[in-house]
Coordinates of C-alpha atoms and ligand atoms in Angstrom, one line a residue:
M217 CA 78.5 38.2 -47.2
M218 CA 81.5 36.4 -46.0
R219 CA 79.5 33.3 -45.2
V220 CA 77.8 33.3 -48.6
A221 CA 81.2 33.6 -50.3
N222 CA 82.6 30.8 -48.3
L223 CA 79.8 28.5 -49.1
F224 CA 80.0 29.3 -52.7
L225 CA 83.8 28.6 -52.7
I226 CA 83.2 25.2 -51.0
F227 CA 80.6 24.4 -53.4
L228 CA 82.7 25.3 -56.4
V229 CA 85.6 23.2 -55.2
F230 CA 83.3 20.3 -54.5
A231 CA 81.7 20.7 -57.9
I232 CA 85.1 20.5 -59.6
H233 CA 86.1 17.5 -57.7
H234 CA 83.0 15.4 -57.8
L235 CA 80.3 16.7 -60.0
R236 CA 79.9 15.9 -63.7
C237 CA 78.0 18.6 -65.4
S238 CA 76.1 16.3 -67.6
S239 CA 74.3 14.6 -64.8
I240 CA 73.1 17.7 -63.0
M241 CA 69.8 19.3 -63.5
P242 CA 69.9 23.1 -63.1
E243 CA 67.5 24.3 -60.5
S244 CA 67.2 27.3 -58.3
L245 CA 68.5 27.0 -54.7
P246 CA 66.1 26.1 -52.0
A247 CA 64.4 29.1 -50.3
S248 CA 66.5 30.8 -47.6
S249 CA 66.6 29.4 -44.1
S250 CA 64.4 32.1 -42.6
E251 CA 61.6 30.9 -44.9
Q252 CA 62.4 27.3 -44.4
P253 CA 63.4 26.9 -40.7
Y254 CA 62.7 23.1 -40.8
R255 CA 65.0 22.1 -43.6
T256 CA 68.0 20.2 -42.2
A257 CA 71.7 20.8 -42.5
F258 CA 73.2 17.3 -42.3
H259 CA 70.3 14.9 -42.8
F260 CA 69.5 13.6 -46.3
Q261 CA 66.5 15.1 -48.1
P262 CA 65.7 16.0 -51.6
P263 CA 65.5 19.8 -52.6
Q264 CA 61.7 19.5 -52.6
N265 CA 58.7 17.1 -52.7
W266 CA 57.7 13.9 -50.9
M267 CA 60.2 11.3 -49.9
N268 CA 59.8 8.0 -48.0
D269 CA 61.6 4.6 -47.9
P270 CA 65.3 4.3 -48.6
N271 CA 65.8 1.9 -51.4
G272 CA 68.7 -0.3 -52.6
P273 CA 71.5 1.3 -50.6
M274 CA 74.9 -0.1 -51.6
Y275 CA 78.6 0.6 -52.0
Y276 CA 79.8 0.0 -55.5
N277 CA 83.3 0.9 -57.0
G278 CA 84.1 3.7 -54.6
V279 CA 80.6 5.2 -54.5
Y280 CA 77.7 4.9 -52.0
H281 CA 74.3 4.9 -53.6
L282 CA 71.0 5.8 -52.1
F283 CA 67.8 5.4 -54.0
Y284 CA 64.5 6.4 -52.3
Q285 CA 60.8 6.5 -52.8
Y286 CA 59.9 9.9 -54.3
N287 CA 57.0 11.8 -55.7
P288 CA 58.4 14.2 -58.3
T289 CA 55.2 16.1 -58.6
G290 CA 54.6 17.3 -55.0
P291 CA 55.0 17.2 -51.2
L292 CA 52.4 14.5 -50.5
F293 CA 52.5 10.7 -51.1
S294 CA 51.3 9.8 -54.6
D295 CA 49.8 6.7 -56.4
H296 CA 52.7 6.9 -58.8
M297 CA 55.9 6.6 -56.8
H298 CA 59.4 6.8 -58.5
W299 CA 62.9 5.9 -57.4
A300 CA 65.1 9.0 -57.0
H301 CA 68.8 8.5 -56.8
S302 CA 71.8 10.2 -55.1
V303 CA 75.4 9.2 -54.7
S304 CA 78.1 10.0 -52.2
Y305 CA 81.8 9.4 -51.5
D306 CA 81.4 9.7 -47.7
L307 CA 77.7 9.2 -46.8
I308 CA 77.6 12.9 -45.7
N309 CA 77.6 14.9 -48.9
W310 CA 75.2 13.7 -51.6
I311 CA 75.1 14.4 -55.4
P312 CA 71.6 14.3 -56.9
L313 CA 71.0 12.3 -60.1
D314 CA 68.1 11.8 -62.4
L315 CA 65.3 9.5 -61.4
A316 CA 66.4 5.8 -61.6
L317 CA 63.0 4.1 -62.0
S318 CA 59.7 5.5 -63.1
P319 CA 56.3 3.8 -63.5
T320 CA 56.3 3.1 -67.3
K321 CA 55.8 -0.6 -68.1
S322 CA 52.8 -2.8 -67.6
F323 CA 54.6 -4.6 -64.7
D324 CA 55.1 -1.3 -62.8
N325 CA 53.1 1.4 -64.5
I326 CA 51.1 2.3 -61.4
S327 CA 54.1 2.6 -59.1
C328 CA 57.7 1.6 -58.5
W329 CA 57.8 0.7 -54.9
S330 CA 60.7 -0.3 -52.5
G331 CA 63.4 -2.8 -53.2
S332 CA 67.0 -3.8 -52.5
A333 CA 70.4 -4.1 -54.2
T334 CA 72.5 -7.2 -54.5
I335 CA 76.0 -7.3 -56.0
L336 CA 76.4 -10.5 -58.1
P337 CA 79.7 -12.3 -58.7
G338 CA 81.7 -10.4 -61.3
N339 CA 80.9 -7.2 -59.4
K340 CA 77.5 -6.7 -61.1
P341 CA 74.8 -4.8 -59.1
V342 CA 71.2 -5.8 -59.6
M343 CA 68.0 -4.3 -58.2
L344 CA 64.8 -6.2 -57.2
Y345 CA 61.9 -3.9 -56.6
T346 CA 58.1 -4.1 -56.2
G347 CA 56.0 -2.9 -59.1
I348 CA 52.3 -2.1 -58.9
D349 CA 51.3 -3.5 -62.3
S350 CA 48.6 -2.3 -64.7
E351 CA 46.1 -4.6 -62.9
N352 CA 46.9 -3.1 -59.5
R353 CA 48.8 -6.2 -58.4
Q354 CA 52.1 -6.1 -56.4
V355 CA 54.8 -8.0 -58.3
Q356 CA 58.6 -8.2 -58.0
N357 CA 60.7 -6.9 -60.8
M358 CA 64.4 -6.7 -61.7
A359 CA 66.5 -3.8 -63.0
V360 CA 70.2 -3.5 -63.8
P361 CA 72.6 -0.6 -64.6
K362 CA 72.7 0.3 -68.3
D363 CA 76.4 1.0 -68.2
L364 CA 78.7 -0.5 -65.6
S365 CA 81.5 1.8 -66.6
D366 CA 79.4 4.9 -65.6
P367 CA 80.8 5.7 -62.1
Y368 CA 77.4 6.8 -60.9
L369 CA 75.3 4.1 -62.5
K370 CA 72.9 6.8 -63.5
E371 CA 70.6 4.8 -65.9
W372 CA 68.8 1.7 -64.9
V373 CA 67.2 -0.8 -67.4
K374 CA 64.2 -2.9 -66.4
Y375 CA 64.4 -6.6 -67.4
T376 CA 62.0 -7.2 -70.3
G377 CA 60.8 -10.5 -68.8
N378 CA 59.5 -8.8 -65.7
P379 CA 57.8 -9.6 -63.4
V380 CA 60.3 -12.1 -62.1
I381 CA 58.0 -13.0 -59.2
N382 CA 54.2 -13.0 -59.4
L383 CA 51.7 -12.8 -56.6
P384 CA 51.5 -16.1 -54.7
D385 CA 48.2 -18.0 -54.7
G386 CA 45.8 -16.9 -52.0
I387 CA 47.5 -13.5 -51.3
Q388 CA 45.7 -10.2 -51.8
P389 CA 47.1 -8.2 -54.7
D390 CA 48.2 -5.3 -52.4
D391 CA 49.9 -7.6 -49.8
F392 CA 53.1 -8.6 -51.5
R393 CA 56.1 -6.3 -51.5
D394 CA 59.6 -5.1 -50.7
P395 CA 62.2 -7.8 -51.8
T396 CA 65.4 -7.9 -49.7
T397 CA 69.0 -8.0 -50.6
A398 CA 69.7 -11.6 -51.7
W399 CA 72.1 -13.9 -49.8
L400 CA 73.9 -16.8 -51.5
A401 CA 73.3 -20.2 -49.8
E402 CA 75.7 -23.1 -49.7
D403 CA 73.8 -24.8 -52.5
G404 CA 74.9 -22.0 -54.8
K405 CA 71.4 -20.5 -55.0
W406 CA 70.3 -17.0 -54.1
R407 CA 67.7 -16.5 -51.4
I408 CA 65.4 -13.5 -50.8
I409 CA 62.4 -12.8 -48.7
V410 CA 59.3 -10.7 -49.6
G411 CA 56.9 -9.2 -47.1
S412 CA 53.3 -10.2 -47.0
Q413 CA 50.3 -11.2 -44.9
K414 CA 47.4 -13.5 -44.9
D415 CA 44.4 -13.0 -42.6
K416 CA 46.5 -10.6 -40.5
M417 CA 49.3 -13.1 -40.2
G418 CA 52.6 -11.3 -41.1
I419 CA 54.7 -13.4 -43.5
A420 CA 58.2 -13.3 -44.9
F421 CA 58.0 -15.5 -48.1
L422 CA 61.2 -17.2 -49.0
Y423 CA 62.4 -17.6 -52.6
Q424 CA 65.4 -19.2 -54.3
S425 CA 67.0 -18.7 -57.7
E426 CA 70.2 -19.8 -59.5
D427 CA 70.1 -17.0 -62.1
F428 CA 68.2 -14.2 -60.4
I429 CA 65.4 -14.5 -63.0
N430 CA 63.7 -17.8 -62.3
W431 CA 62.6 -17.6 -58.7
T432 CA 60.9 -20.5 -56.8
K433 CA 59.0 -20.0 -53.6
F434 CA 59.6 -22.4 -50.7
D435 CA 56.4 -24.0 -49.3
S436 CA 57.2 -22.7 -45.8
P437 CA 58.0 -19.0 -45.3
L438 CA 61.2 -18.0 -43.6
H439 CA 59.0 -16.8 -40.7
K440 CA 55.4 -15.7 -39.9
V441 CA 53.6 -14.3 -36.9
A442 CA 49.9 -14.3 -36.4
G443 CA 48.1 -11.0 -35.7
T444 CA 50.9 -8.7 -36.8
G445 CA 49.4 -7.5 -40.1
I446 CA 51.4 -7.0 -43.3
W447 CA 55.3 -7.0 -43.0
E448 CA 56.8 -4.2 -45.0
C449 CA 60.4 -3.6 -45.9
P450 CA 61.8 -6.8 -44.3
D451 CA 65.6 -6.9 -43.8
F452 CA 67.5 -10.1 -43.0
F453 CA 71.2 -10.1 -42.2
P454 CA 73.9 -11.7 -40.0
V455 CA 75.6 -10.0 -37.1
W456 CA 78.8 -11.2 -35.4
I457 CA 78.2 -12.6 -31.9
D458 CA 81.5 -11.2 -30.6
N459 CA 82.3 -8.0 -32.4
K460 CA 81.0 -4.7 -33.7
K461 CA 82.1 -5.1 -37.3
G462 CA 79.6 -5.7 -40.1
V463 CA 79.0 -9.0 -41.9
D464 CA 78.3 -9.5 -45.6
T465 CA 74.7 -10.6 -46.1
S466 CA 75.7 -14.1 -47.4
V467 CA 78.0 -15.1 -44.4
M468 CA 76.6 -18.1 -42.6
N469 CA 78.6 -19.7 -39.7
L470 CA 78.5 -20.3 -36.0
R471 CA 79.9 -16.9 -35.2
V472 CA 76.8 -15.1 -36.4
K473 CA 73.2 -14.7 -35.4
H474 CA 70.6 -13.4 -37.8
V475 CA 68.4 -10.3 -37.5
L476 CA 65.0 -10.3 -39.1
K477 CA 63.6 -6.8 -39.2
V478 CA 60.0 -6.1 -40.3
G479 CA 58.1 -2.9 -40.7
L480 CA 54.7 -3.4 -39.2
F481 CA 52.4 -1.3 -41.3
D482 CA 49.6 -1.3 -38.7
Y483 CA 52.0 0.3 -36.2
A484 CA 54.2 2.3 -38.6
K485 CA 57.2 1.0 -36.7
D486 CA 60.3 -1.2 -37.4
F487 CA 60.5 -4.2 -35.1
Y488 CA 63.3 -6.8 -35.1
M489 CA 64.1 -10.3 -33.9
I490 CA 67.5 -11.9 -33.2
G491 CA 67.8 -15.6 -33.8
N492 CA 69.3 -18.5 -35.6
Y493 CA 68.9 -19.3 -39.2
S494 CA 69.4 -22.9 -40.3
P495 CA 70.0 -23.0 -44.0
E496 CA 69.6 -26.8 -44.1
K497 CA 66.0 -26.5 -42.7
E498 CA 65.4 -23.2 -44.4
N499 CA 63.9 -21.8 -41.2
Y500 CA 64.5 -19.0 -38.7
V501 CA 64.1 -19.4 -35.0
P502 CA 64.0 -16.1 -33.2
Q503 CA 65.1 -15.9 -29.6
N504 CA 62.6 -13.0 -28.9
E505 CA 59.0 -12.8 -29.9
L506 CA 57.5 -10.2 -32.2
T507 CA 54.9 -8.3 -30.2
P508 CA 54.1 -4.6 -30.1
S509 CA 56.2 -4.3 -26.9
T510 CA 59.3 -6.1 -28.3
L511 CA 62.6 -4.8 -29.7
R512 CA 62.5 -1.8 -32.0
Y513 CA 65.3 0.0 -33.9
D514 CA 64.0 3.3 -32.6
Y515 CA 61.2 4.2 -30.3
G516 CA 60.3 7.4 -32.1
K517 CA 59.6 8.2 -35.7
Y518 CA 61.7 5.8 -37.8
Y519 CA 60.3 3.4 -40.4
A520 CA 60.9 1.4 -43.5
S521 CA 64.6 1.1 -42.7
K522 CA 67.1 -0.8 -44.8
S523 CA 70.7 -1.9 -44.0
F524 CA 73.7 -2.7 -46.2
F525 CA 77.2 -4.0 -45.7
D526 CA 79.9 -1.4 -46.3
P527 CA 83.0 -3.4 -47.3
V528 CA 85.3 -0.3 -47.1
K529 CA 84.9 0.2 -43.3
N530 CA 83.6 -3.3 -42.6
R531 CA 80.4 -2.2 -41.0
R532 CA 76.6 -2.6 -41.5
I533 CA 74.9 0.7 -42.1
L534 CA 71.3 1.5 -41.4
M535 CA 69.1 4.2 -42.9
A536 CA 65.4 4.9 -42.4
W537 CA 62.6 7.2 -43.5
V538 CA 61.8 9.8 -40.8
N539 CA 58.2 11.0 -41.4
E540 CA 56.9 14.5 -40.7
S541 CA 54.8 15.2 -37.6
D542 CA 53.2 18.3 -39.0
S543 CA 50.0 18.4 -41.1
E544 CA 49.6 17.9 -44.8
A545 CA 48.8 21.6 -45.1
D546 CA 52.1 22.4 -43.5
D547 CA 53.9 20.0 -46.0
I548 CA 52.2 21.8 -48.9
A549 CA 53.4 25.1 -47.5
K550 CA 56.9 23.8 -47.0
G551 CA 56.9 22.1 -50.4
W552 CA 58.4 18.9 -49.0
S553 CA 57.9 16.0 -46.6
G554 CA 60.2 13.4 -45.2
L555 CA 63.9 13.0 -44.2
Q556 CA 66.3 10.1 -44.0
S557 CA 67.8 9.4 -40.6
F558 CA 71.5 10.1 -40.2
P559 CA 73.3 6.8 -41.2
R560 CA 74.0 4.5 -38.2
S561 CA 76.2 1.5 -37.9
L562 CA 74.7 -1.3 -36.0
W563 CA 75.9 -4.4 -34.3
L564 CA 74.9 -7.1 -31.7
D565 CA 75.3 -6.0 -28.1
Q566 CA 77.7 -8.1 -25.9
N567 CA 74.7 -9.6 -24.1
Q568 CA 73.5 -10.9 -27.6
K569 CA 70.0 -9.8 -26.6
Q570 CA 69.7 -6.6 -28.6
L571 CA 71.3 -4.5 -31.3
V572 CA 73.3 -1.3 -30.7
Q573 CA 73.3 1.7 -33.1
W574 CA 75.6 4.6 -33.4
P575 CA 75.9 7.5 -35.8
I576 CA 78.6 6.8 -38.4
E577 CA 82.0 8.3 -37.6
E578 CA 82.0 10.4 -40.8
I579 CA 79.9 13.0 -38.8
E580 CA 83.2 14.1 -37.3
M581 CA 84.0 15.7 -40.7
L582 CA 81.3 18.2 -39.9
H583 CA 82.2 18.9 -36.3
E584 CA 83.4 22.4 -35.2
N585 CA 83.6 24.6 -32.1
K586 CA 83.9 21.8 -29.6
V587 CA 82.9 22.6 -26.0
S588 CA 83.4 20.4 -23.0
I589 CA 82.3 20.2 -19.4
L590 CA 83.8 17.8 -16.8
D591 CA 82.5 16.8 -13.4
K592 CA 79.8 19.3 -13.0
K593 CA 77.2 18.8 -10.3
L594 CA 73.6 19.5 -11.3
E595 CA 71.5 20.1 -8.3
G596 CA 67.8 19.1 -8.3
G597 CA 65.8 21.7 -10.2
S598 CA 68.7 23.3 -12.0
L599 CA 69.7 24.1 -15.6
H600 CA 73.1 24.5 -17.2
E601 CA 73.3 26.2 -20.6
V602 CA 75.7 24.7 -23.1
V603 CA 77.1 27.8 -24.9
G604 CA 79.6 28.2 -27.7
I605 CA 77.9 26.0 -30.3
T606 CA 75.1 26.4 -32.8
A607 CA 72.3 24.8 -30.8
S608 CA 70.1 24.2 -33.8
Q609 CA 72.7 22.2 -35.6
A610 CA 74.7 20.2 -33.0
D611 CA 76.1 16.8 -31.9
V612 CA 76.0 16.5 -28.1
K613 CA 77.4 13.7 -25.9
I614 CA 76.6 13.7 -22.1
S615 CA 77.1 11.2 -19.4
F616 CA 75.7 11.3 -15.9
K617 CA 77.0 9.7 -12.7
L618 CA 74.6 9.0 -9.8
S619 CA 75.2 8.2 -6.2
N620 CA 72.9 7.3 -3.3
L621 CA 70.8 5.2 -5.8
E622 CA 69.0 3.6 -2.8
E623 CA 67.0 6.8 -2.7
A624 CA 65.4 6.1 -6.1
E625 CA 61.6 5.8 -6.4
E626 CA 60.0 2.4 -6.5
L627 CA 58.8 1.4 -10.0
D628 CA 55.1 0.9 -10.4
P629 CA 55.0 -2.5 -12.2
S630 CA 52.2 -1.2 -14.5
W631 CA 54.7 1.2 -16.0
I632 CA 56.7 -1.7 -17.5
E633 CA 54.1 -2.6 -20.1
D634 CA 54.0 0.8 -21.8
P635 CA 57.1 2.9 -21.3
Q636 CA 55.9 5.4 -23.9
L637 CA 52.7 6.0 -21.9
T638 CA 54.8 6.4 -18.7
C639 CA 56.9 9.1 -20.5
S640 CA 53.8 11.0 -21.5
K641 CA 52.3 10.8 -18.0
K642 CA 55.6 11.7 -16.4
D643 CA 56.8 14.4 -18.7
A644 CA 59.8 16.7 -18.0
S645 CA 57.9 19.0 -15.7
N646 CA 56.9 16.0 -13.4
K647 CA 59.5 16.0 -10.7
G648 CA 60.9 12.6 -9.5
K649 CA 63.8 11.7 -7.3
F650 CA 66.4 10.5 -9.9
G651 CA 65.1 12.3 -12.9
P652 CA 64.0 13.7 -15.1
F653 CA 67.6 14.7 -16.0
G654 CA 69.0 15.1 -19.5
L655 CA 69.1 17.7 -22.3
L656 CA 66.7 20.4 -23.3
A657 CA 67.2 20.8 -27.1
L658 CA 65.8 23.5 -29.4
A659 CA 64.8 25.6 -26.4
S660 CA 63.6 29.2 -26.9
N661 CA 64.9 32.1 -24.8
D662 CA 62.0 32.0 -22.4
L663 CA 61.9 28.2 -22.5
T664 CA 58.3 28.1 -23.7
E665 CA 59.6 25.9 -26.5
Q666 CA 61.9 23.0 -25.6
T667 CA 62.3 19.3 -26.4
A668 CA 63.4 17.4 -23.3
I669 CA 65.3 14.1 -23.8
F670 CA 65.7 12.7 -20.3
F671 CA 66.1 9.7 -18.0
R672 CA 64.4 8.5 -14.8
V673 CA 65.9 5.8 -12.6
F674 CA 63.6 3.5 -10.6
K675 CA 64.1 0.8 -8.0
N676 CA 62.6 -2.6 -8.8
N677 CA 63.1 -5.8 -6.7
G678 CA 66.6 -4.8 -5.7
R679 CA 67.6 -3.8 -9.3
Y680 CA 67.6 -0.4 -10.9
I681 CA 65.7 0.4 -14.1
V682 CA 66.4 3.3 -16.4
L683 CA 63.7 4.9 -18.5
M684 CA 64.5 7.2 -21.4
C685 CA 62.0 9.7 -22.8
S686 CA 61.8 12.2 -25.6
D687 CA 59.1 14.8 -24.6
Q688 CA 57.7 16.8 -27.5
S689 CA 54.8 18.2 -25.6
R690 CA 56.4 21.7 -25.4
S691 CA 58.5 21.4 -28.7
S692 CA 56.5 24.0 -30.6
T693 CA 53.9 26.8 -29.9
K694 CA 52.3 25.7 -33.2
N695 CA 49.1 23.7 -33.2
G696 CA 48.1 20.8 -35.4
I697 CA 51.4 19.0 -34.8
D698 CA 51.8 15.4 -33.5
K699 CA 53.5 16.0 -30.2
T700 CA 53.4 12.5 -28.8
S701 CA 56.1 11.7 -26.3
Y702 CA 58.3 8.6 -27.0
G703 CA 60.1 6.4 -24.6
S704 CA 61.6 3.0 -23.7
F705 CA 63.8 1.4 -21.1
V706 CA 67.6 1.3 -21.4
D707 CA 69.2 -2.0 -20.6
I708 CA 72.0 -0.7 -18.4
N709 CA 72.9 -1.0 -14.7
P710 CA 73.3 2.5 -13.2
Q711 CA 75.2 1.0 -10.3
Q712 CA 78.0 0.2 -12.6
D713 CA 77.5 2.2 -15.8
E714 CA 77.2 5.9 -16.2
I715 CA 74.0 6.9 -18.0
S716 CA 74.9 8.3 -21.4
L717 CA 73.0 10.2 -24.0
R718 CA 74.1 11.3 -27.5
T719 CA 71.8 13.6 -29.4
L720 CA 72.0 14.9 -33.0
I721 CA 70.0 18.1 -33.3
D722 CA 69.2 19.4 -36.9
H723 CA 66.5 22.1 -37.0
S724 CA 63.5 19.8 -37.1
I725 CA 64.9 16.4 -36.2
I726 CA 66.3 15.2 -32.9
E727 CA 67.9 11.8 -32.9
S728 CA 68.9 10.5 -29.5
F729 CA 71.0 7.5 -28.5
G730 CA 70.8 6.3 -24.9
G731 CA 73.2 3.9 -23.1
G732 CA 75.7 4.1 -25.9
G733 CA 73.1 3.3 -28.6
K734 CA 71.1 0.6 -26.8
T735 CA 67.9 2.7 -27.0
C736 CA 67.3 5.1 -29.8
I737 CA 64.6 7.7 -30.2
T738 CA 64.0 10.0 -33.1
A739 CA 61.6 13.0 -33.0
R740 CA 60.4 15.6 -35.4
V741 CA 59.8 19.1 -34.0
Y742 CA 58.8 22.4 -35.5
P743 CA 59.8 25.2 -33.1
T744 CA 58.6 28.7 -34.0
L745 CA 60.8 30.6 -31.5
A746 CA 63.8 28.3 -31.1
I747 CA 64.9 28.5 -34.7
G748 CA 68.3 29.1 -36.2
K749 CA 70.5 31.3 -33.9
E750 CA 67.6 31.7 -31.4
A751 CA 67.8 28.1 -30.3
R752 CA 69.5 27.2 -27.0
L753 CA 70.7 24.0 -25.5
F754 CA 70.8 23.0 -21.8
A755 CA 71.6 20.2 -19.5
F756 CA 68.9 19.9 -16.9
N757 CA 67.9 18.1 -13.7
N758 CA 64.3 18.3 -12.6
G759 CA 64.6 15.5 -10.0
T760 CA 65.1 16.2 -6.3
E761 CA 68.4 14.3 -6.1
S762 CA 71.5 15.9 -7.6
V763 CA 73.3 14.2 -10.4
V764 CA 76.8 14.7 -11.8
I765 CA 77.6 15.4 -15.4
S766 CA 80.8 13.4 -15.6
E767 CA 81.5 14.6 -19.1
L768 CA 79.8 16.6 -21.8
S769 CA 81.2 17.2 -25.3
A770 CA 79.3 19.2 -27.8
W771 CA 80.0 20.4 -31.3
S772 CA 78.4 22.6 -33.9
V773 CA 77.7 20.5 -37.0
K774 CA 78.5 22.2 -40.3
K775 CA 76.1 22.1 -43.2
A776 CA 76.7 19.1 -45.5
L777 CA 76.2 19.5 -49.3
I778 CA 73.1 17.4 -49.7
N779 CA 71.4 17.2 -53.1
V780 CA 72.4 20.8 -53.8
K781 CA 71.7 21.2 -57.5
K782 CA 74.3 22.8 -59.6
T783 CA 73.5 26.5 -60.3
I784 CA 76.7 27.5 -62.1
S785 CA 77.1 26.5 -65.7
C786 CA 79.6 23.9 -66.7
T787 CA 81.8 26.4 -68.4
D788 CA 82.4 28.0 -65.0
Q789 CA 84.7 25.1 -64.3
Ligands
LIG881 C1 49.0 1.0 -67.4 O1 48.9 0.1 -68.5 C2 47.6 -0.2 -68.8 C3 47.6 -1.3 -69.9 O2 48.9 -1.5 -70.4 C4 46.9 1.0 -69.3 O3 45.5 0.7 -69.6 C5 46.9 2.1 -68.1 O4 46.3 3.3 -68.6 C6 48.3 2.3 -67.7 N1 48.3 3.1 -66.5 C7 49.0 4.2 -66.3 C8 48.9 4.9 -65.0 O5 49.8 4.6 -67.1
LIG882 C1 63.2 -22.7 -62.5 O1 63.8 -23.3 -61.4 C2 63.1 -24.4 -60.9 C3 63.7 -24.9 -59.6 O2 65.0 -24.4 -59.4 C4 63.3 -25.5 -62.0 O3 62.6 -26.7 -61.6 C5 62.7 -25.0 -63.3 O4 62.8 -25.9 -64.3 C6 63.3 -23.6 -63.7 N1 62.5 -23.1 -64.8 C7 63.1 -22.5 -65.8 C8 62.2 -22.0 -66.9 O5 64.4 -22.5 -66.0
LIG883 C1 53.5 9.9 -40.3 O1 53.2 10.9 -39.4 C2 51.8 11.2 -39.2 C3 51.7 12.4 -38.3 O2 52.3 12.2 -37.1 C4 51.2 9.9 -38.7 O3 49.8 10.1 -38.5 C5 51.5 8.7 -39.6 O4 51.0 7.5 -39.0 C6 52.9 8.6 -39.9 N1 53.2 7.5 -40.8 C7 54.2 6.8 -40.8 C8 54.3 5.7 -41.8 O5 55.1 6.9 -39.9
LIG884 C1 60.8 21.4 -13.9 O1 59.7 21.3 -13.1 C2 59.0 22.5 -13.0 C3 57.8 22.2 -12.0 O2 57.1 21.1 -12.3 C4 58.4 22.9 -14.3 O3 57.8 24.2 -14.2 C5 59.6 23.1 -15.2 O4 59.1 23.4 -16.5 C6 60.4 21.8 -15.3 N1 61.6 22.0 -16.1 C7 61.7 21.3 -17.2 C8 63.0 21.5 -17.9 O5 60.9 20.6 -17.7

């Protein structure tokens, strides 16, 4: 009773401060947590139905906006996608609003697909999005807020002259989508890219415009790579070469490099390149190639991401769609499908070879019950339970110190090609020398259910190589779930650096950050025993060599107010 009363009080206070009655649709509360063990506490999700790509994230006049692909009629993907809309003052608690875009006009009446926000001079937001038109062609459309004095920008008006960009010659009608945030070039014209393909060559078409209405395509795309299939949800933005702050999308100088991220539909994964953009040549020269084994934002379930520059805290924020791993029948039973990742800030690593990602600091608002462990030796084959926190809703940081590294196993060179495969062959029950060691998340009392996030250290030509894995093979006793193991290498030197792991655990999602955010892995899991208060958390070492936990800090994470629809009437205020 106490808990219910508290929650109600928090909600009431929150409602008075932030909610405007007129914008809230009354709706019953989501089913109780015992009926819905996989709903999350601090990850963004709508109260029900299907959600996928984040769209048009932006900060405008004190408010963060997130739009997202949404099917208002059910828990599965639909041929008629809409843009749903939520706003936030802190990127943690989210207020649901009415749908922002629905398929209604000849230029988008089959579907309103993904797009991006740009803030034009004079502080005017504008949205470019892909419409599937009445002839089943993908075209690019524009929409603007109806009333700039509305603090939530609830209503959006489509430009009557849409589409602003038609399908280019020689491109299939379903291969042209997802316009980016525009950047302003030195010639005073805006630039955007749009994802496409021709004969399996992935393409980022480049356009320019003075007025955001009349767009002209450059003959050469910004970039293209043969054999990669269609590029979805491209993102193109600068990062400082020498600090962790974010950079506004239009900044162009010698202190930045440019990131080109593309979602490869054929792999359902987000890949990125780091490189140099020359505005005078209108081309992009990446320093790393785009291949299936190249850099990815996340080596687990994480797709269709989009970033935006947050001018308040001077950072670039990244959000992505995290798909389900259960079956369509499960989604129908749950009544929903899809989450957004916890927002991450991202920046260029000191070595300028990769990006680093880290959960935004606002998560600290939700921390409670901190527990710590210092300098604890974990013998080979041992477990250490982390008690005193809610293990199903937690933020855990752990770092390991290793000595006698010369005892490490030799790396088999064939493992380098496919670290994910190595992780599934050498799961957490497969003893090595240094490793597997790490965390057992969402573990049941008898350990039949557990998700192990762990490291292994190998010797290779006088160097040491660190592999990071997320092993879902024992995550649930349920069948019909995709329990693929994920993994990648972490670019650190364990002779100098401790091996660190941070893991966000939220009922059915586990987001892990290895090596301070150099390697990220997100997993979806559906335990049947390790749910709610039954879930346990351990540090473990299943190698033969001992390791030392130099430091562990863990917190329970409180429930955020995410898209909770108002159930009290306005007069209650
Ligand atoms: C879209 O518009 C076309 C012509 O304007 C119409 O024939 C078609 O029925 C519409 N489709 C939907 C799904 O509303
Ligand atoms: C559109 O822009 C192009 C190039 O910037 C220009 O040549 C053309 O005249 C413009 N068209 C209209 C209708 O303004
Ligand atoms: C979503 O998850 C299902 C089940 O694991 C998988 O088959 C599908 O490829 C995923 N789709 C995307 C876009 O991630
Ligand atoms: C450690 O290895 C043993 C033997 O292979 C296995 O039974 C046990 O489940 C493993 N522990 C973990 C946490 O995977």
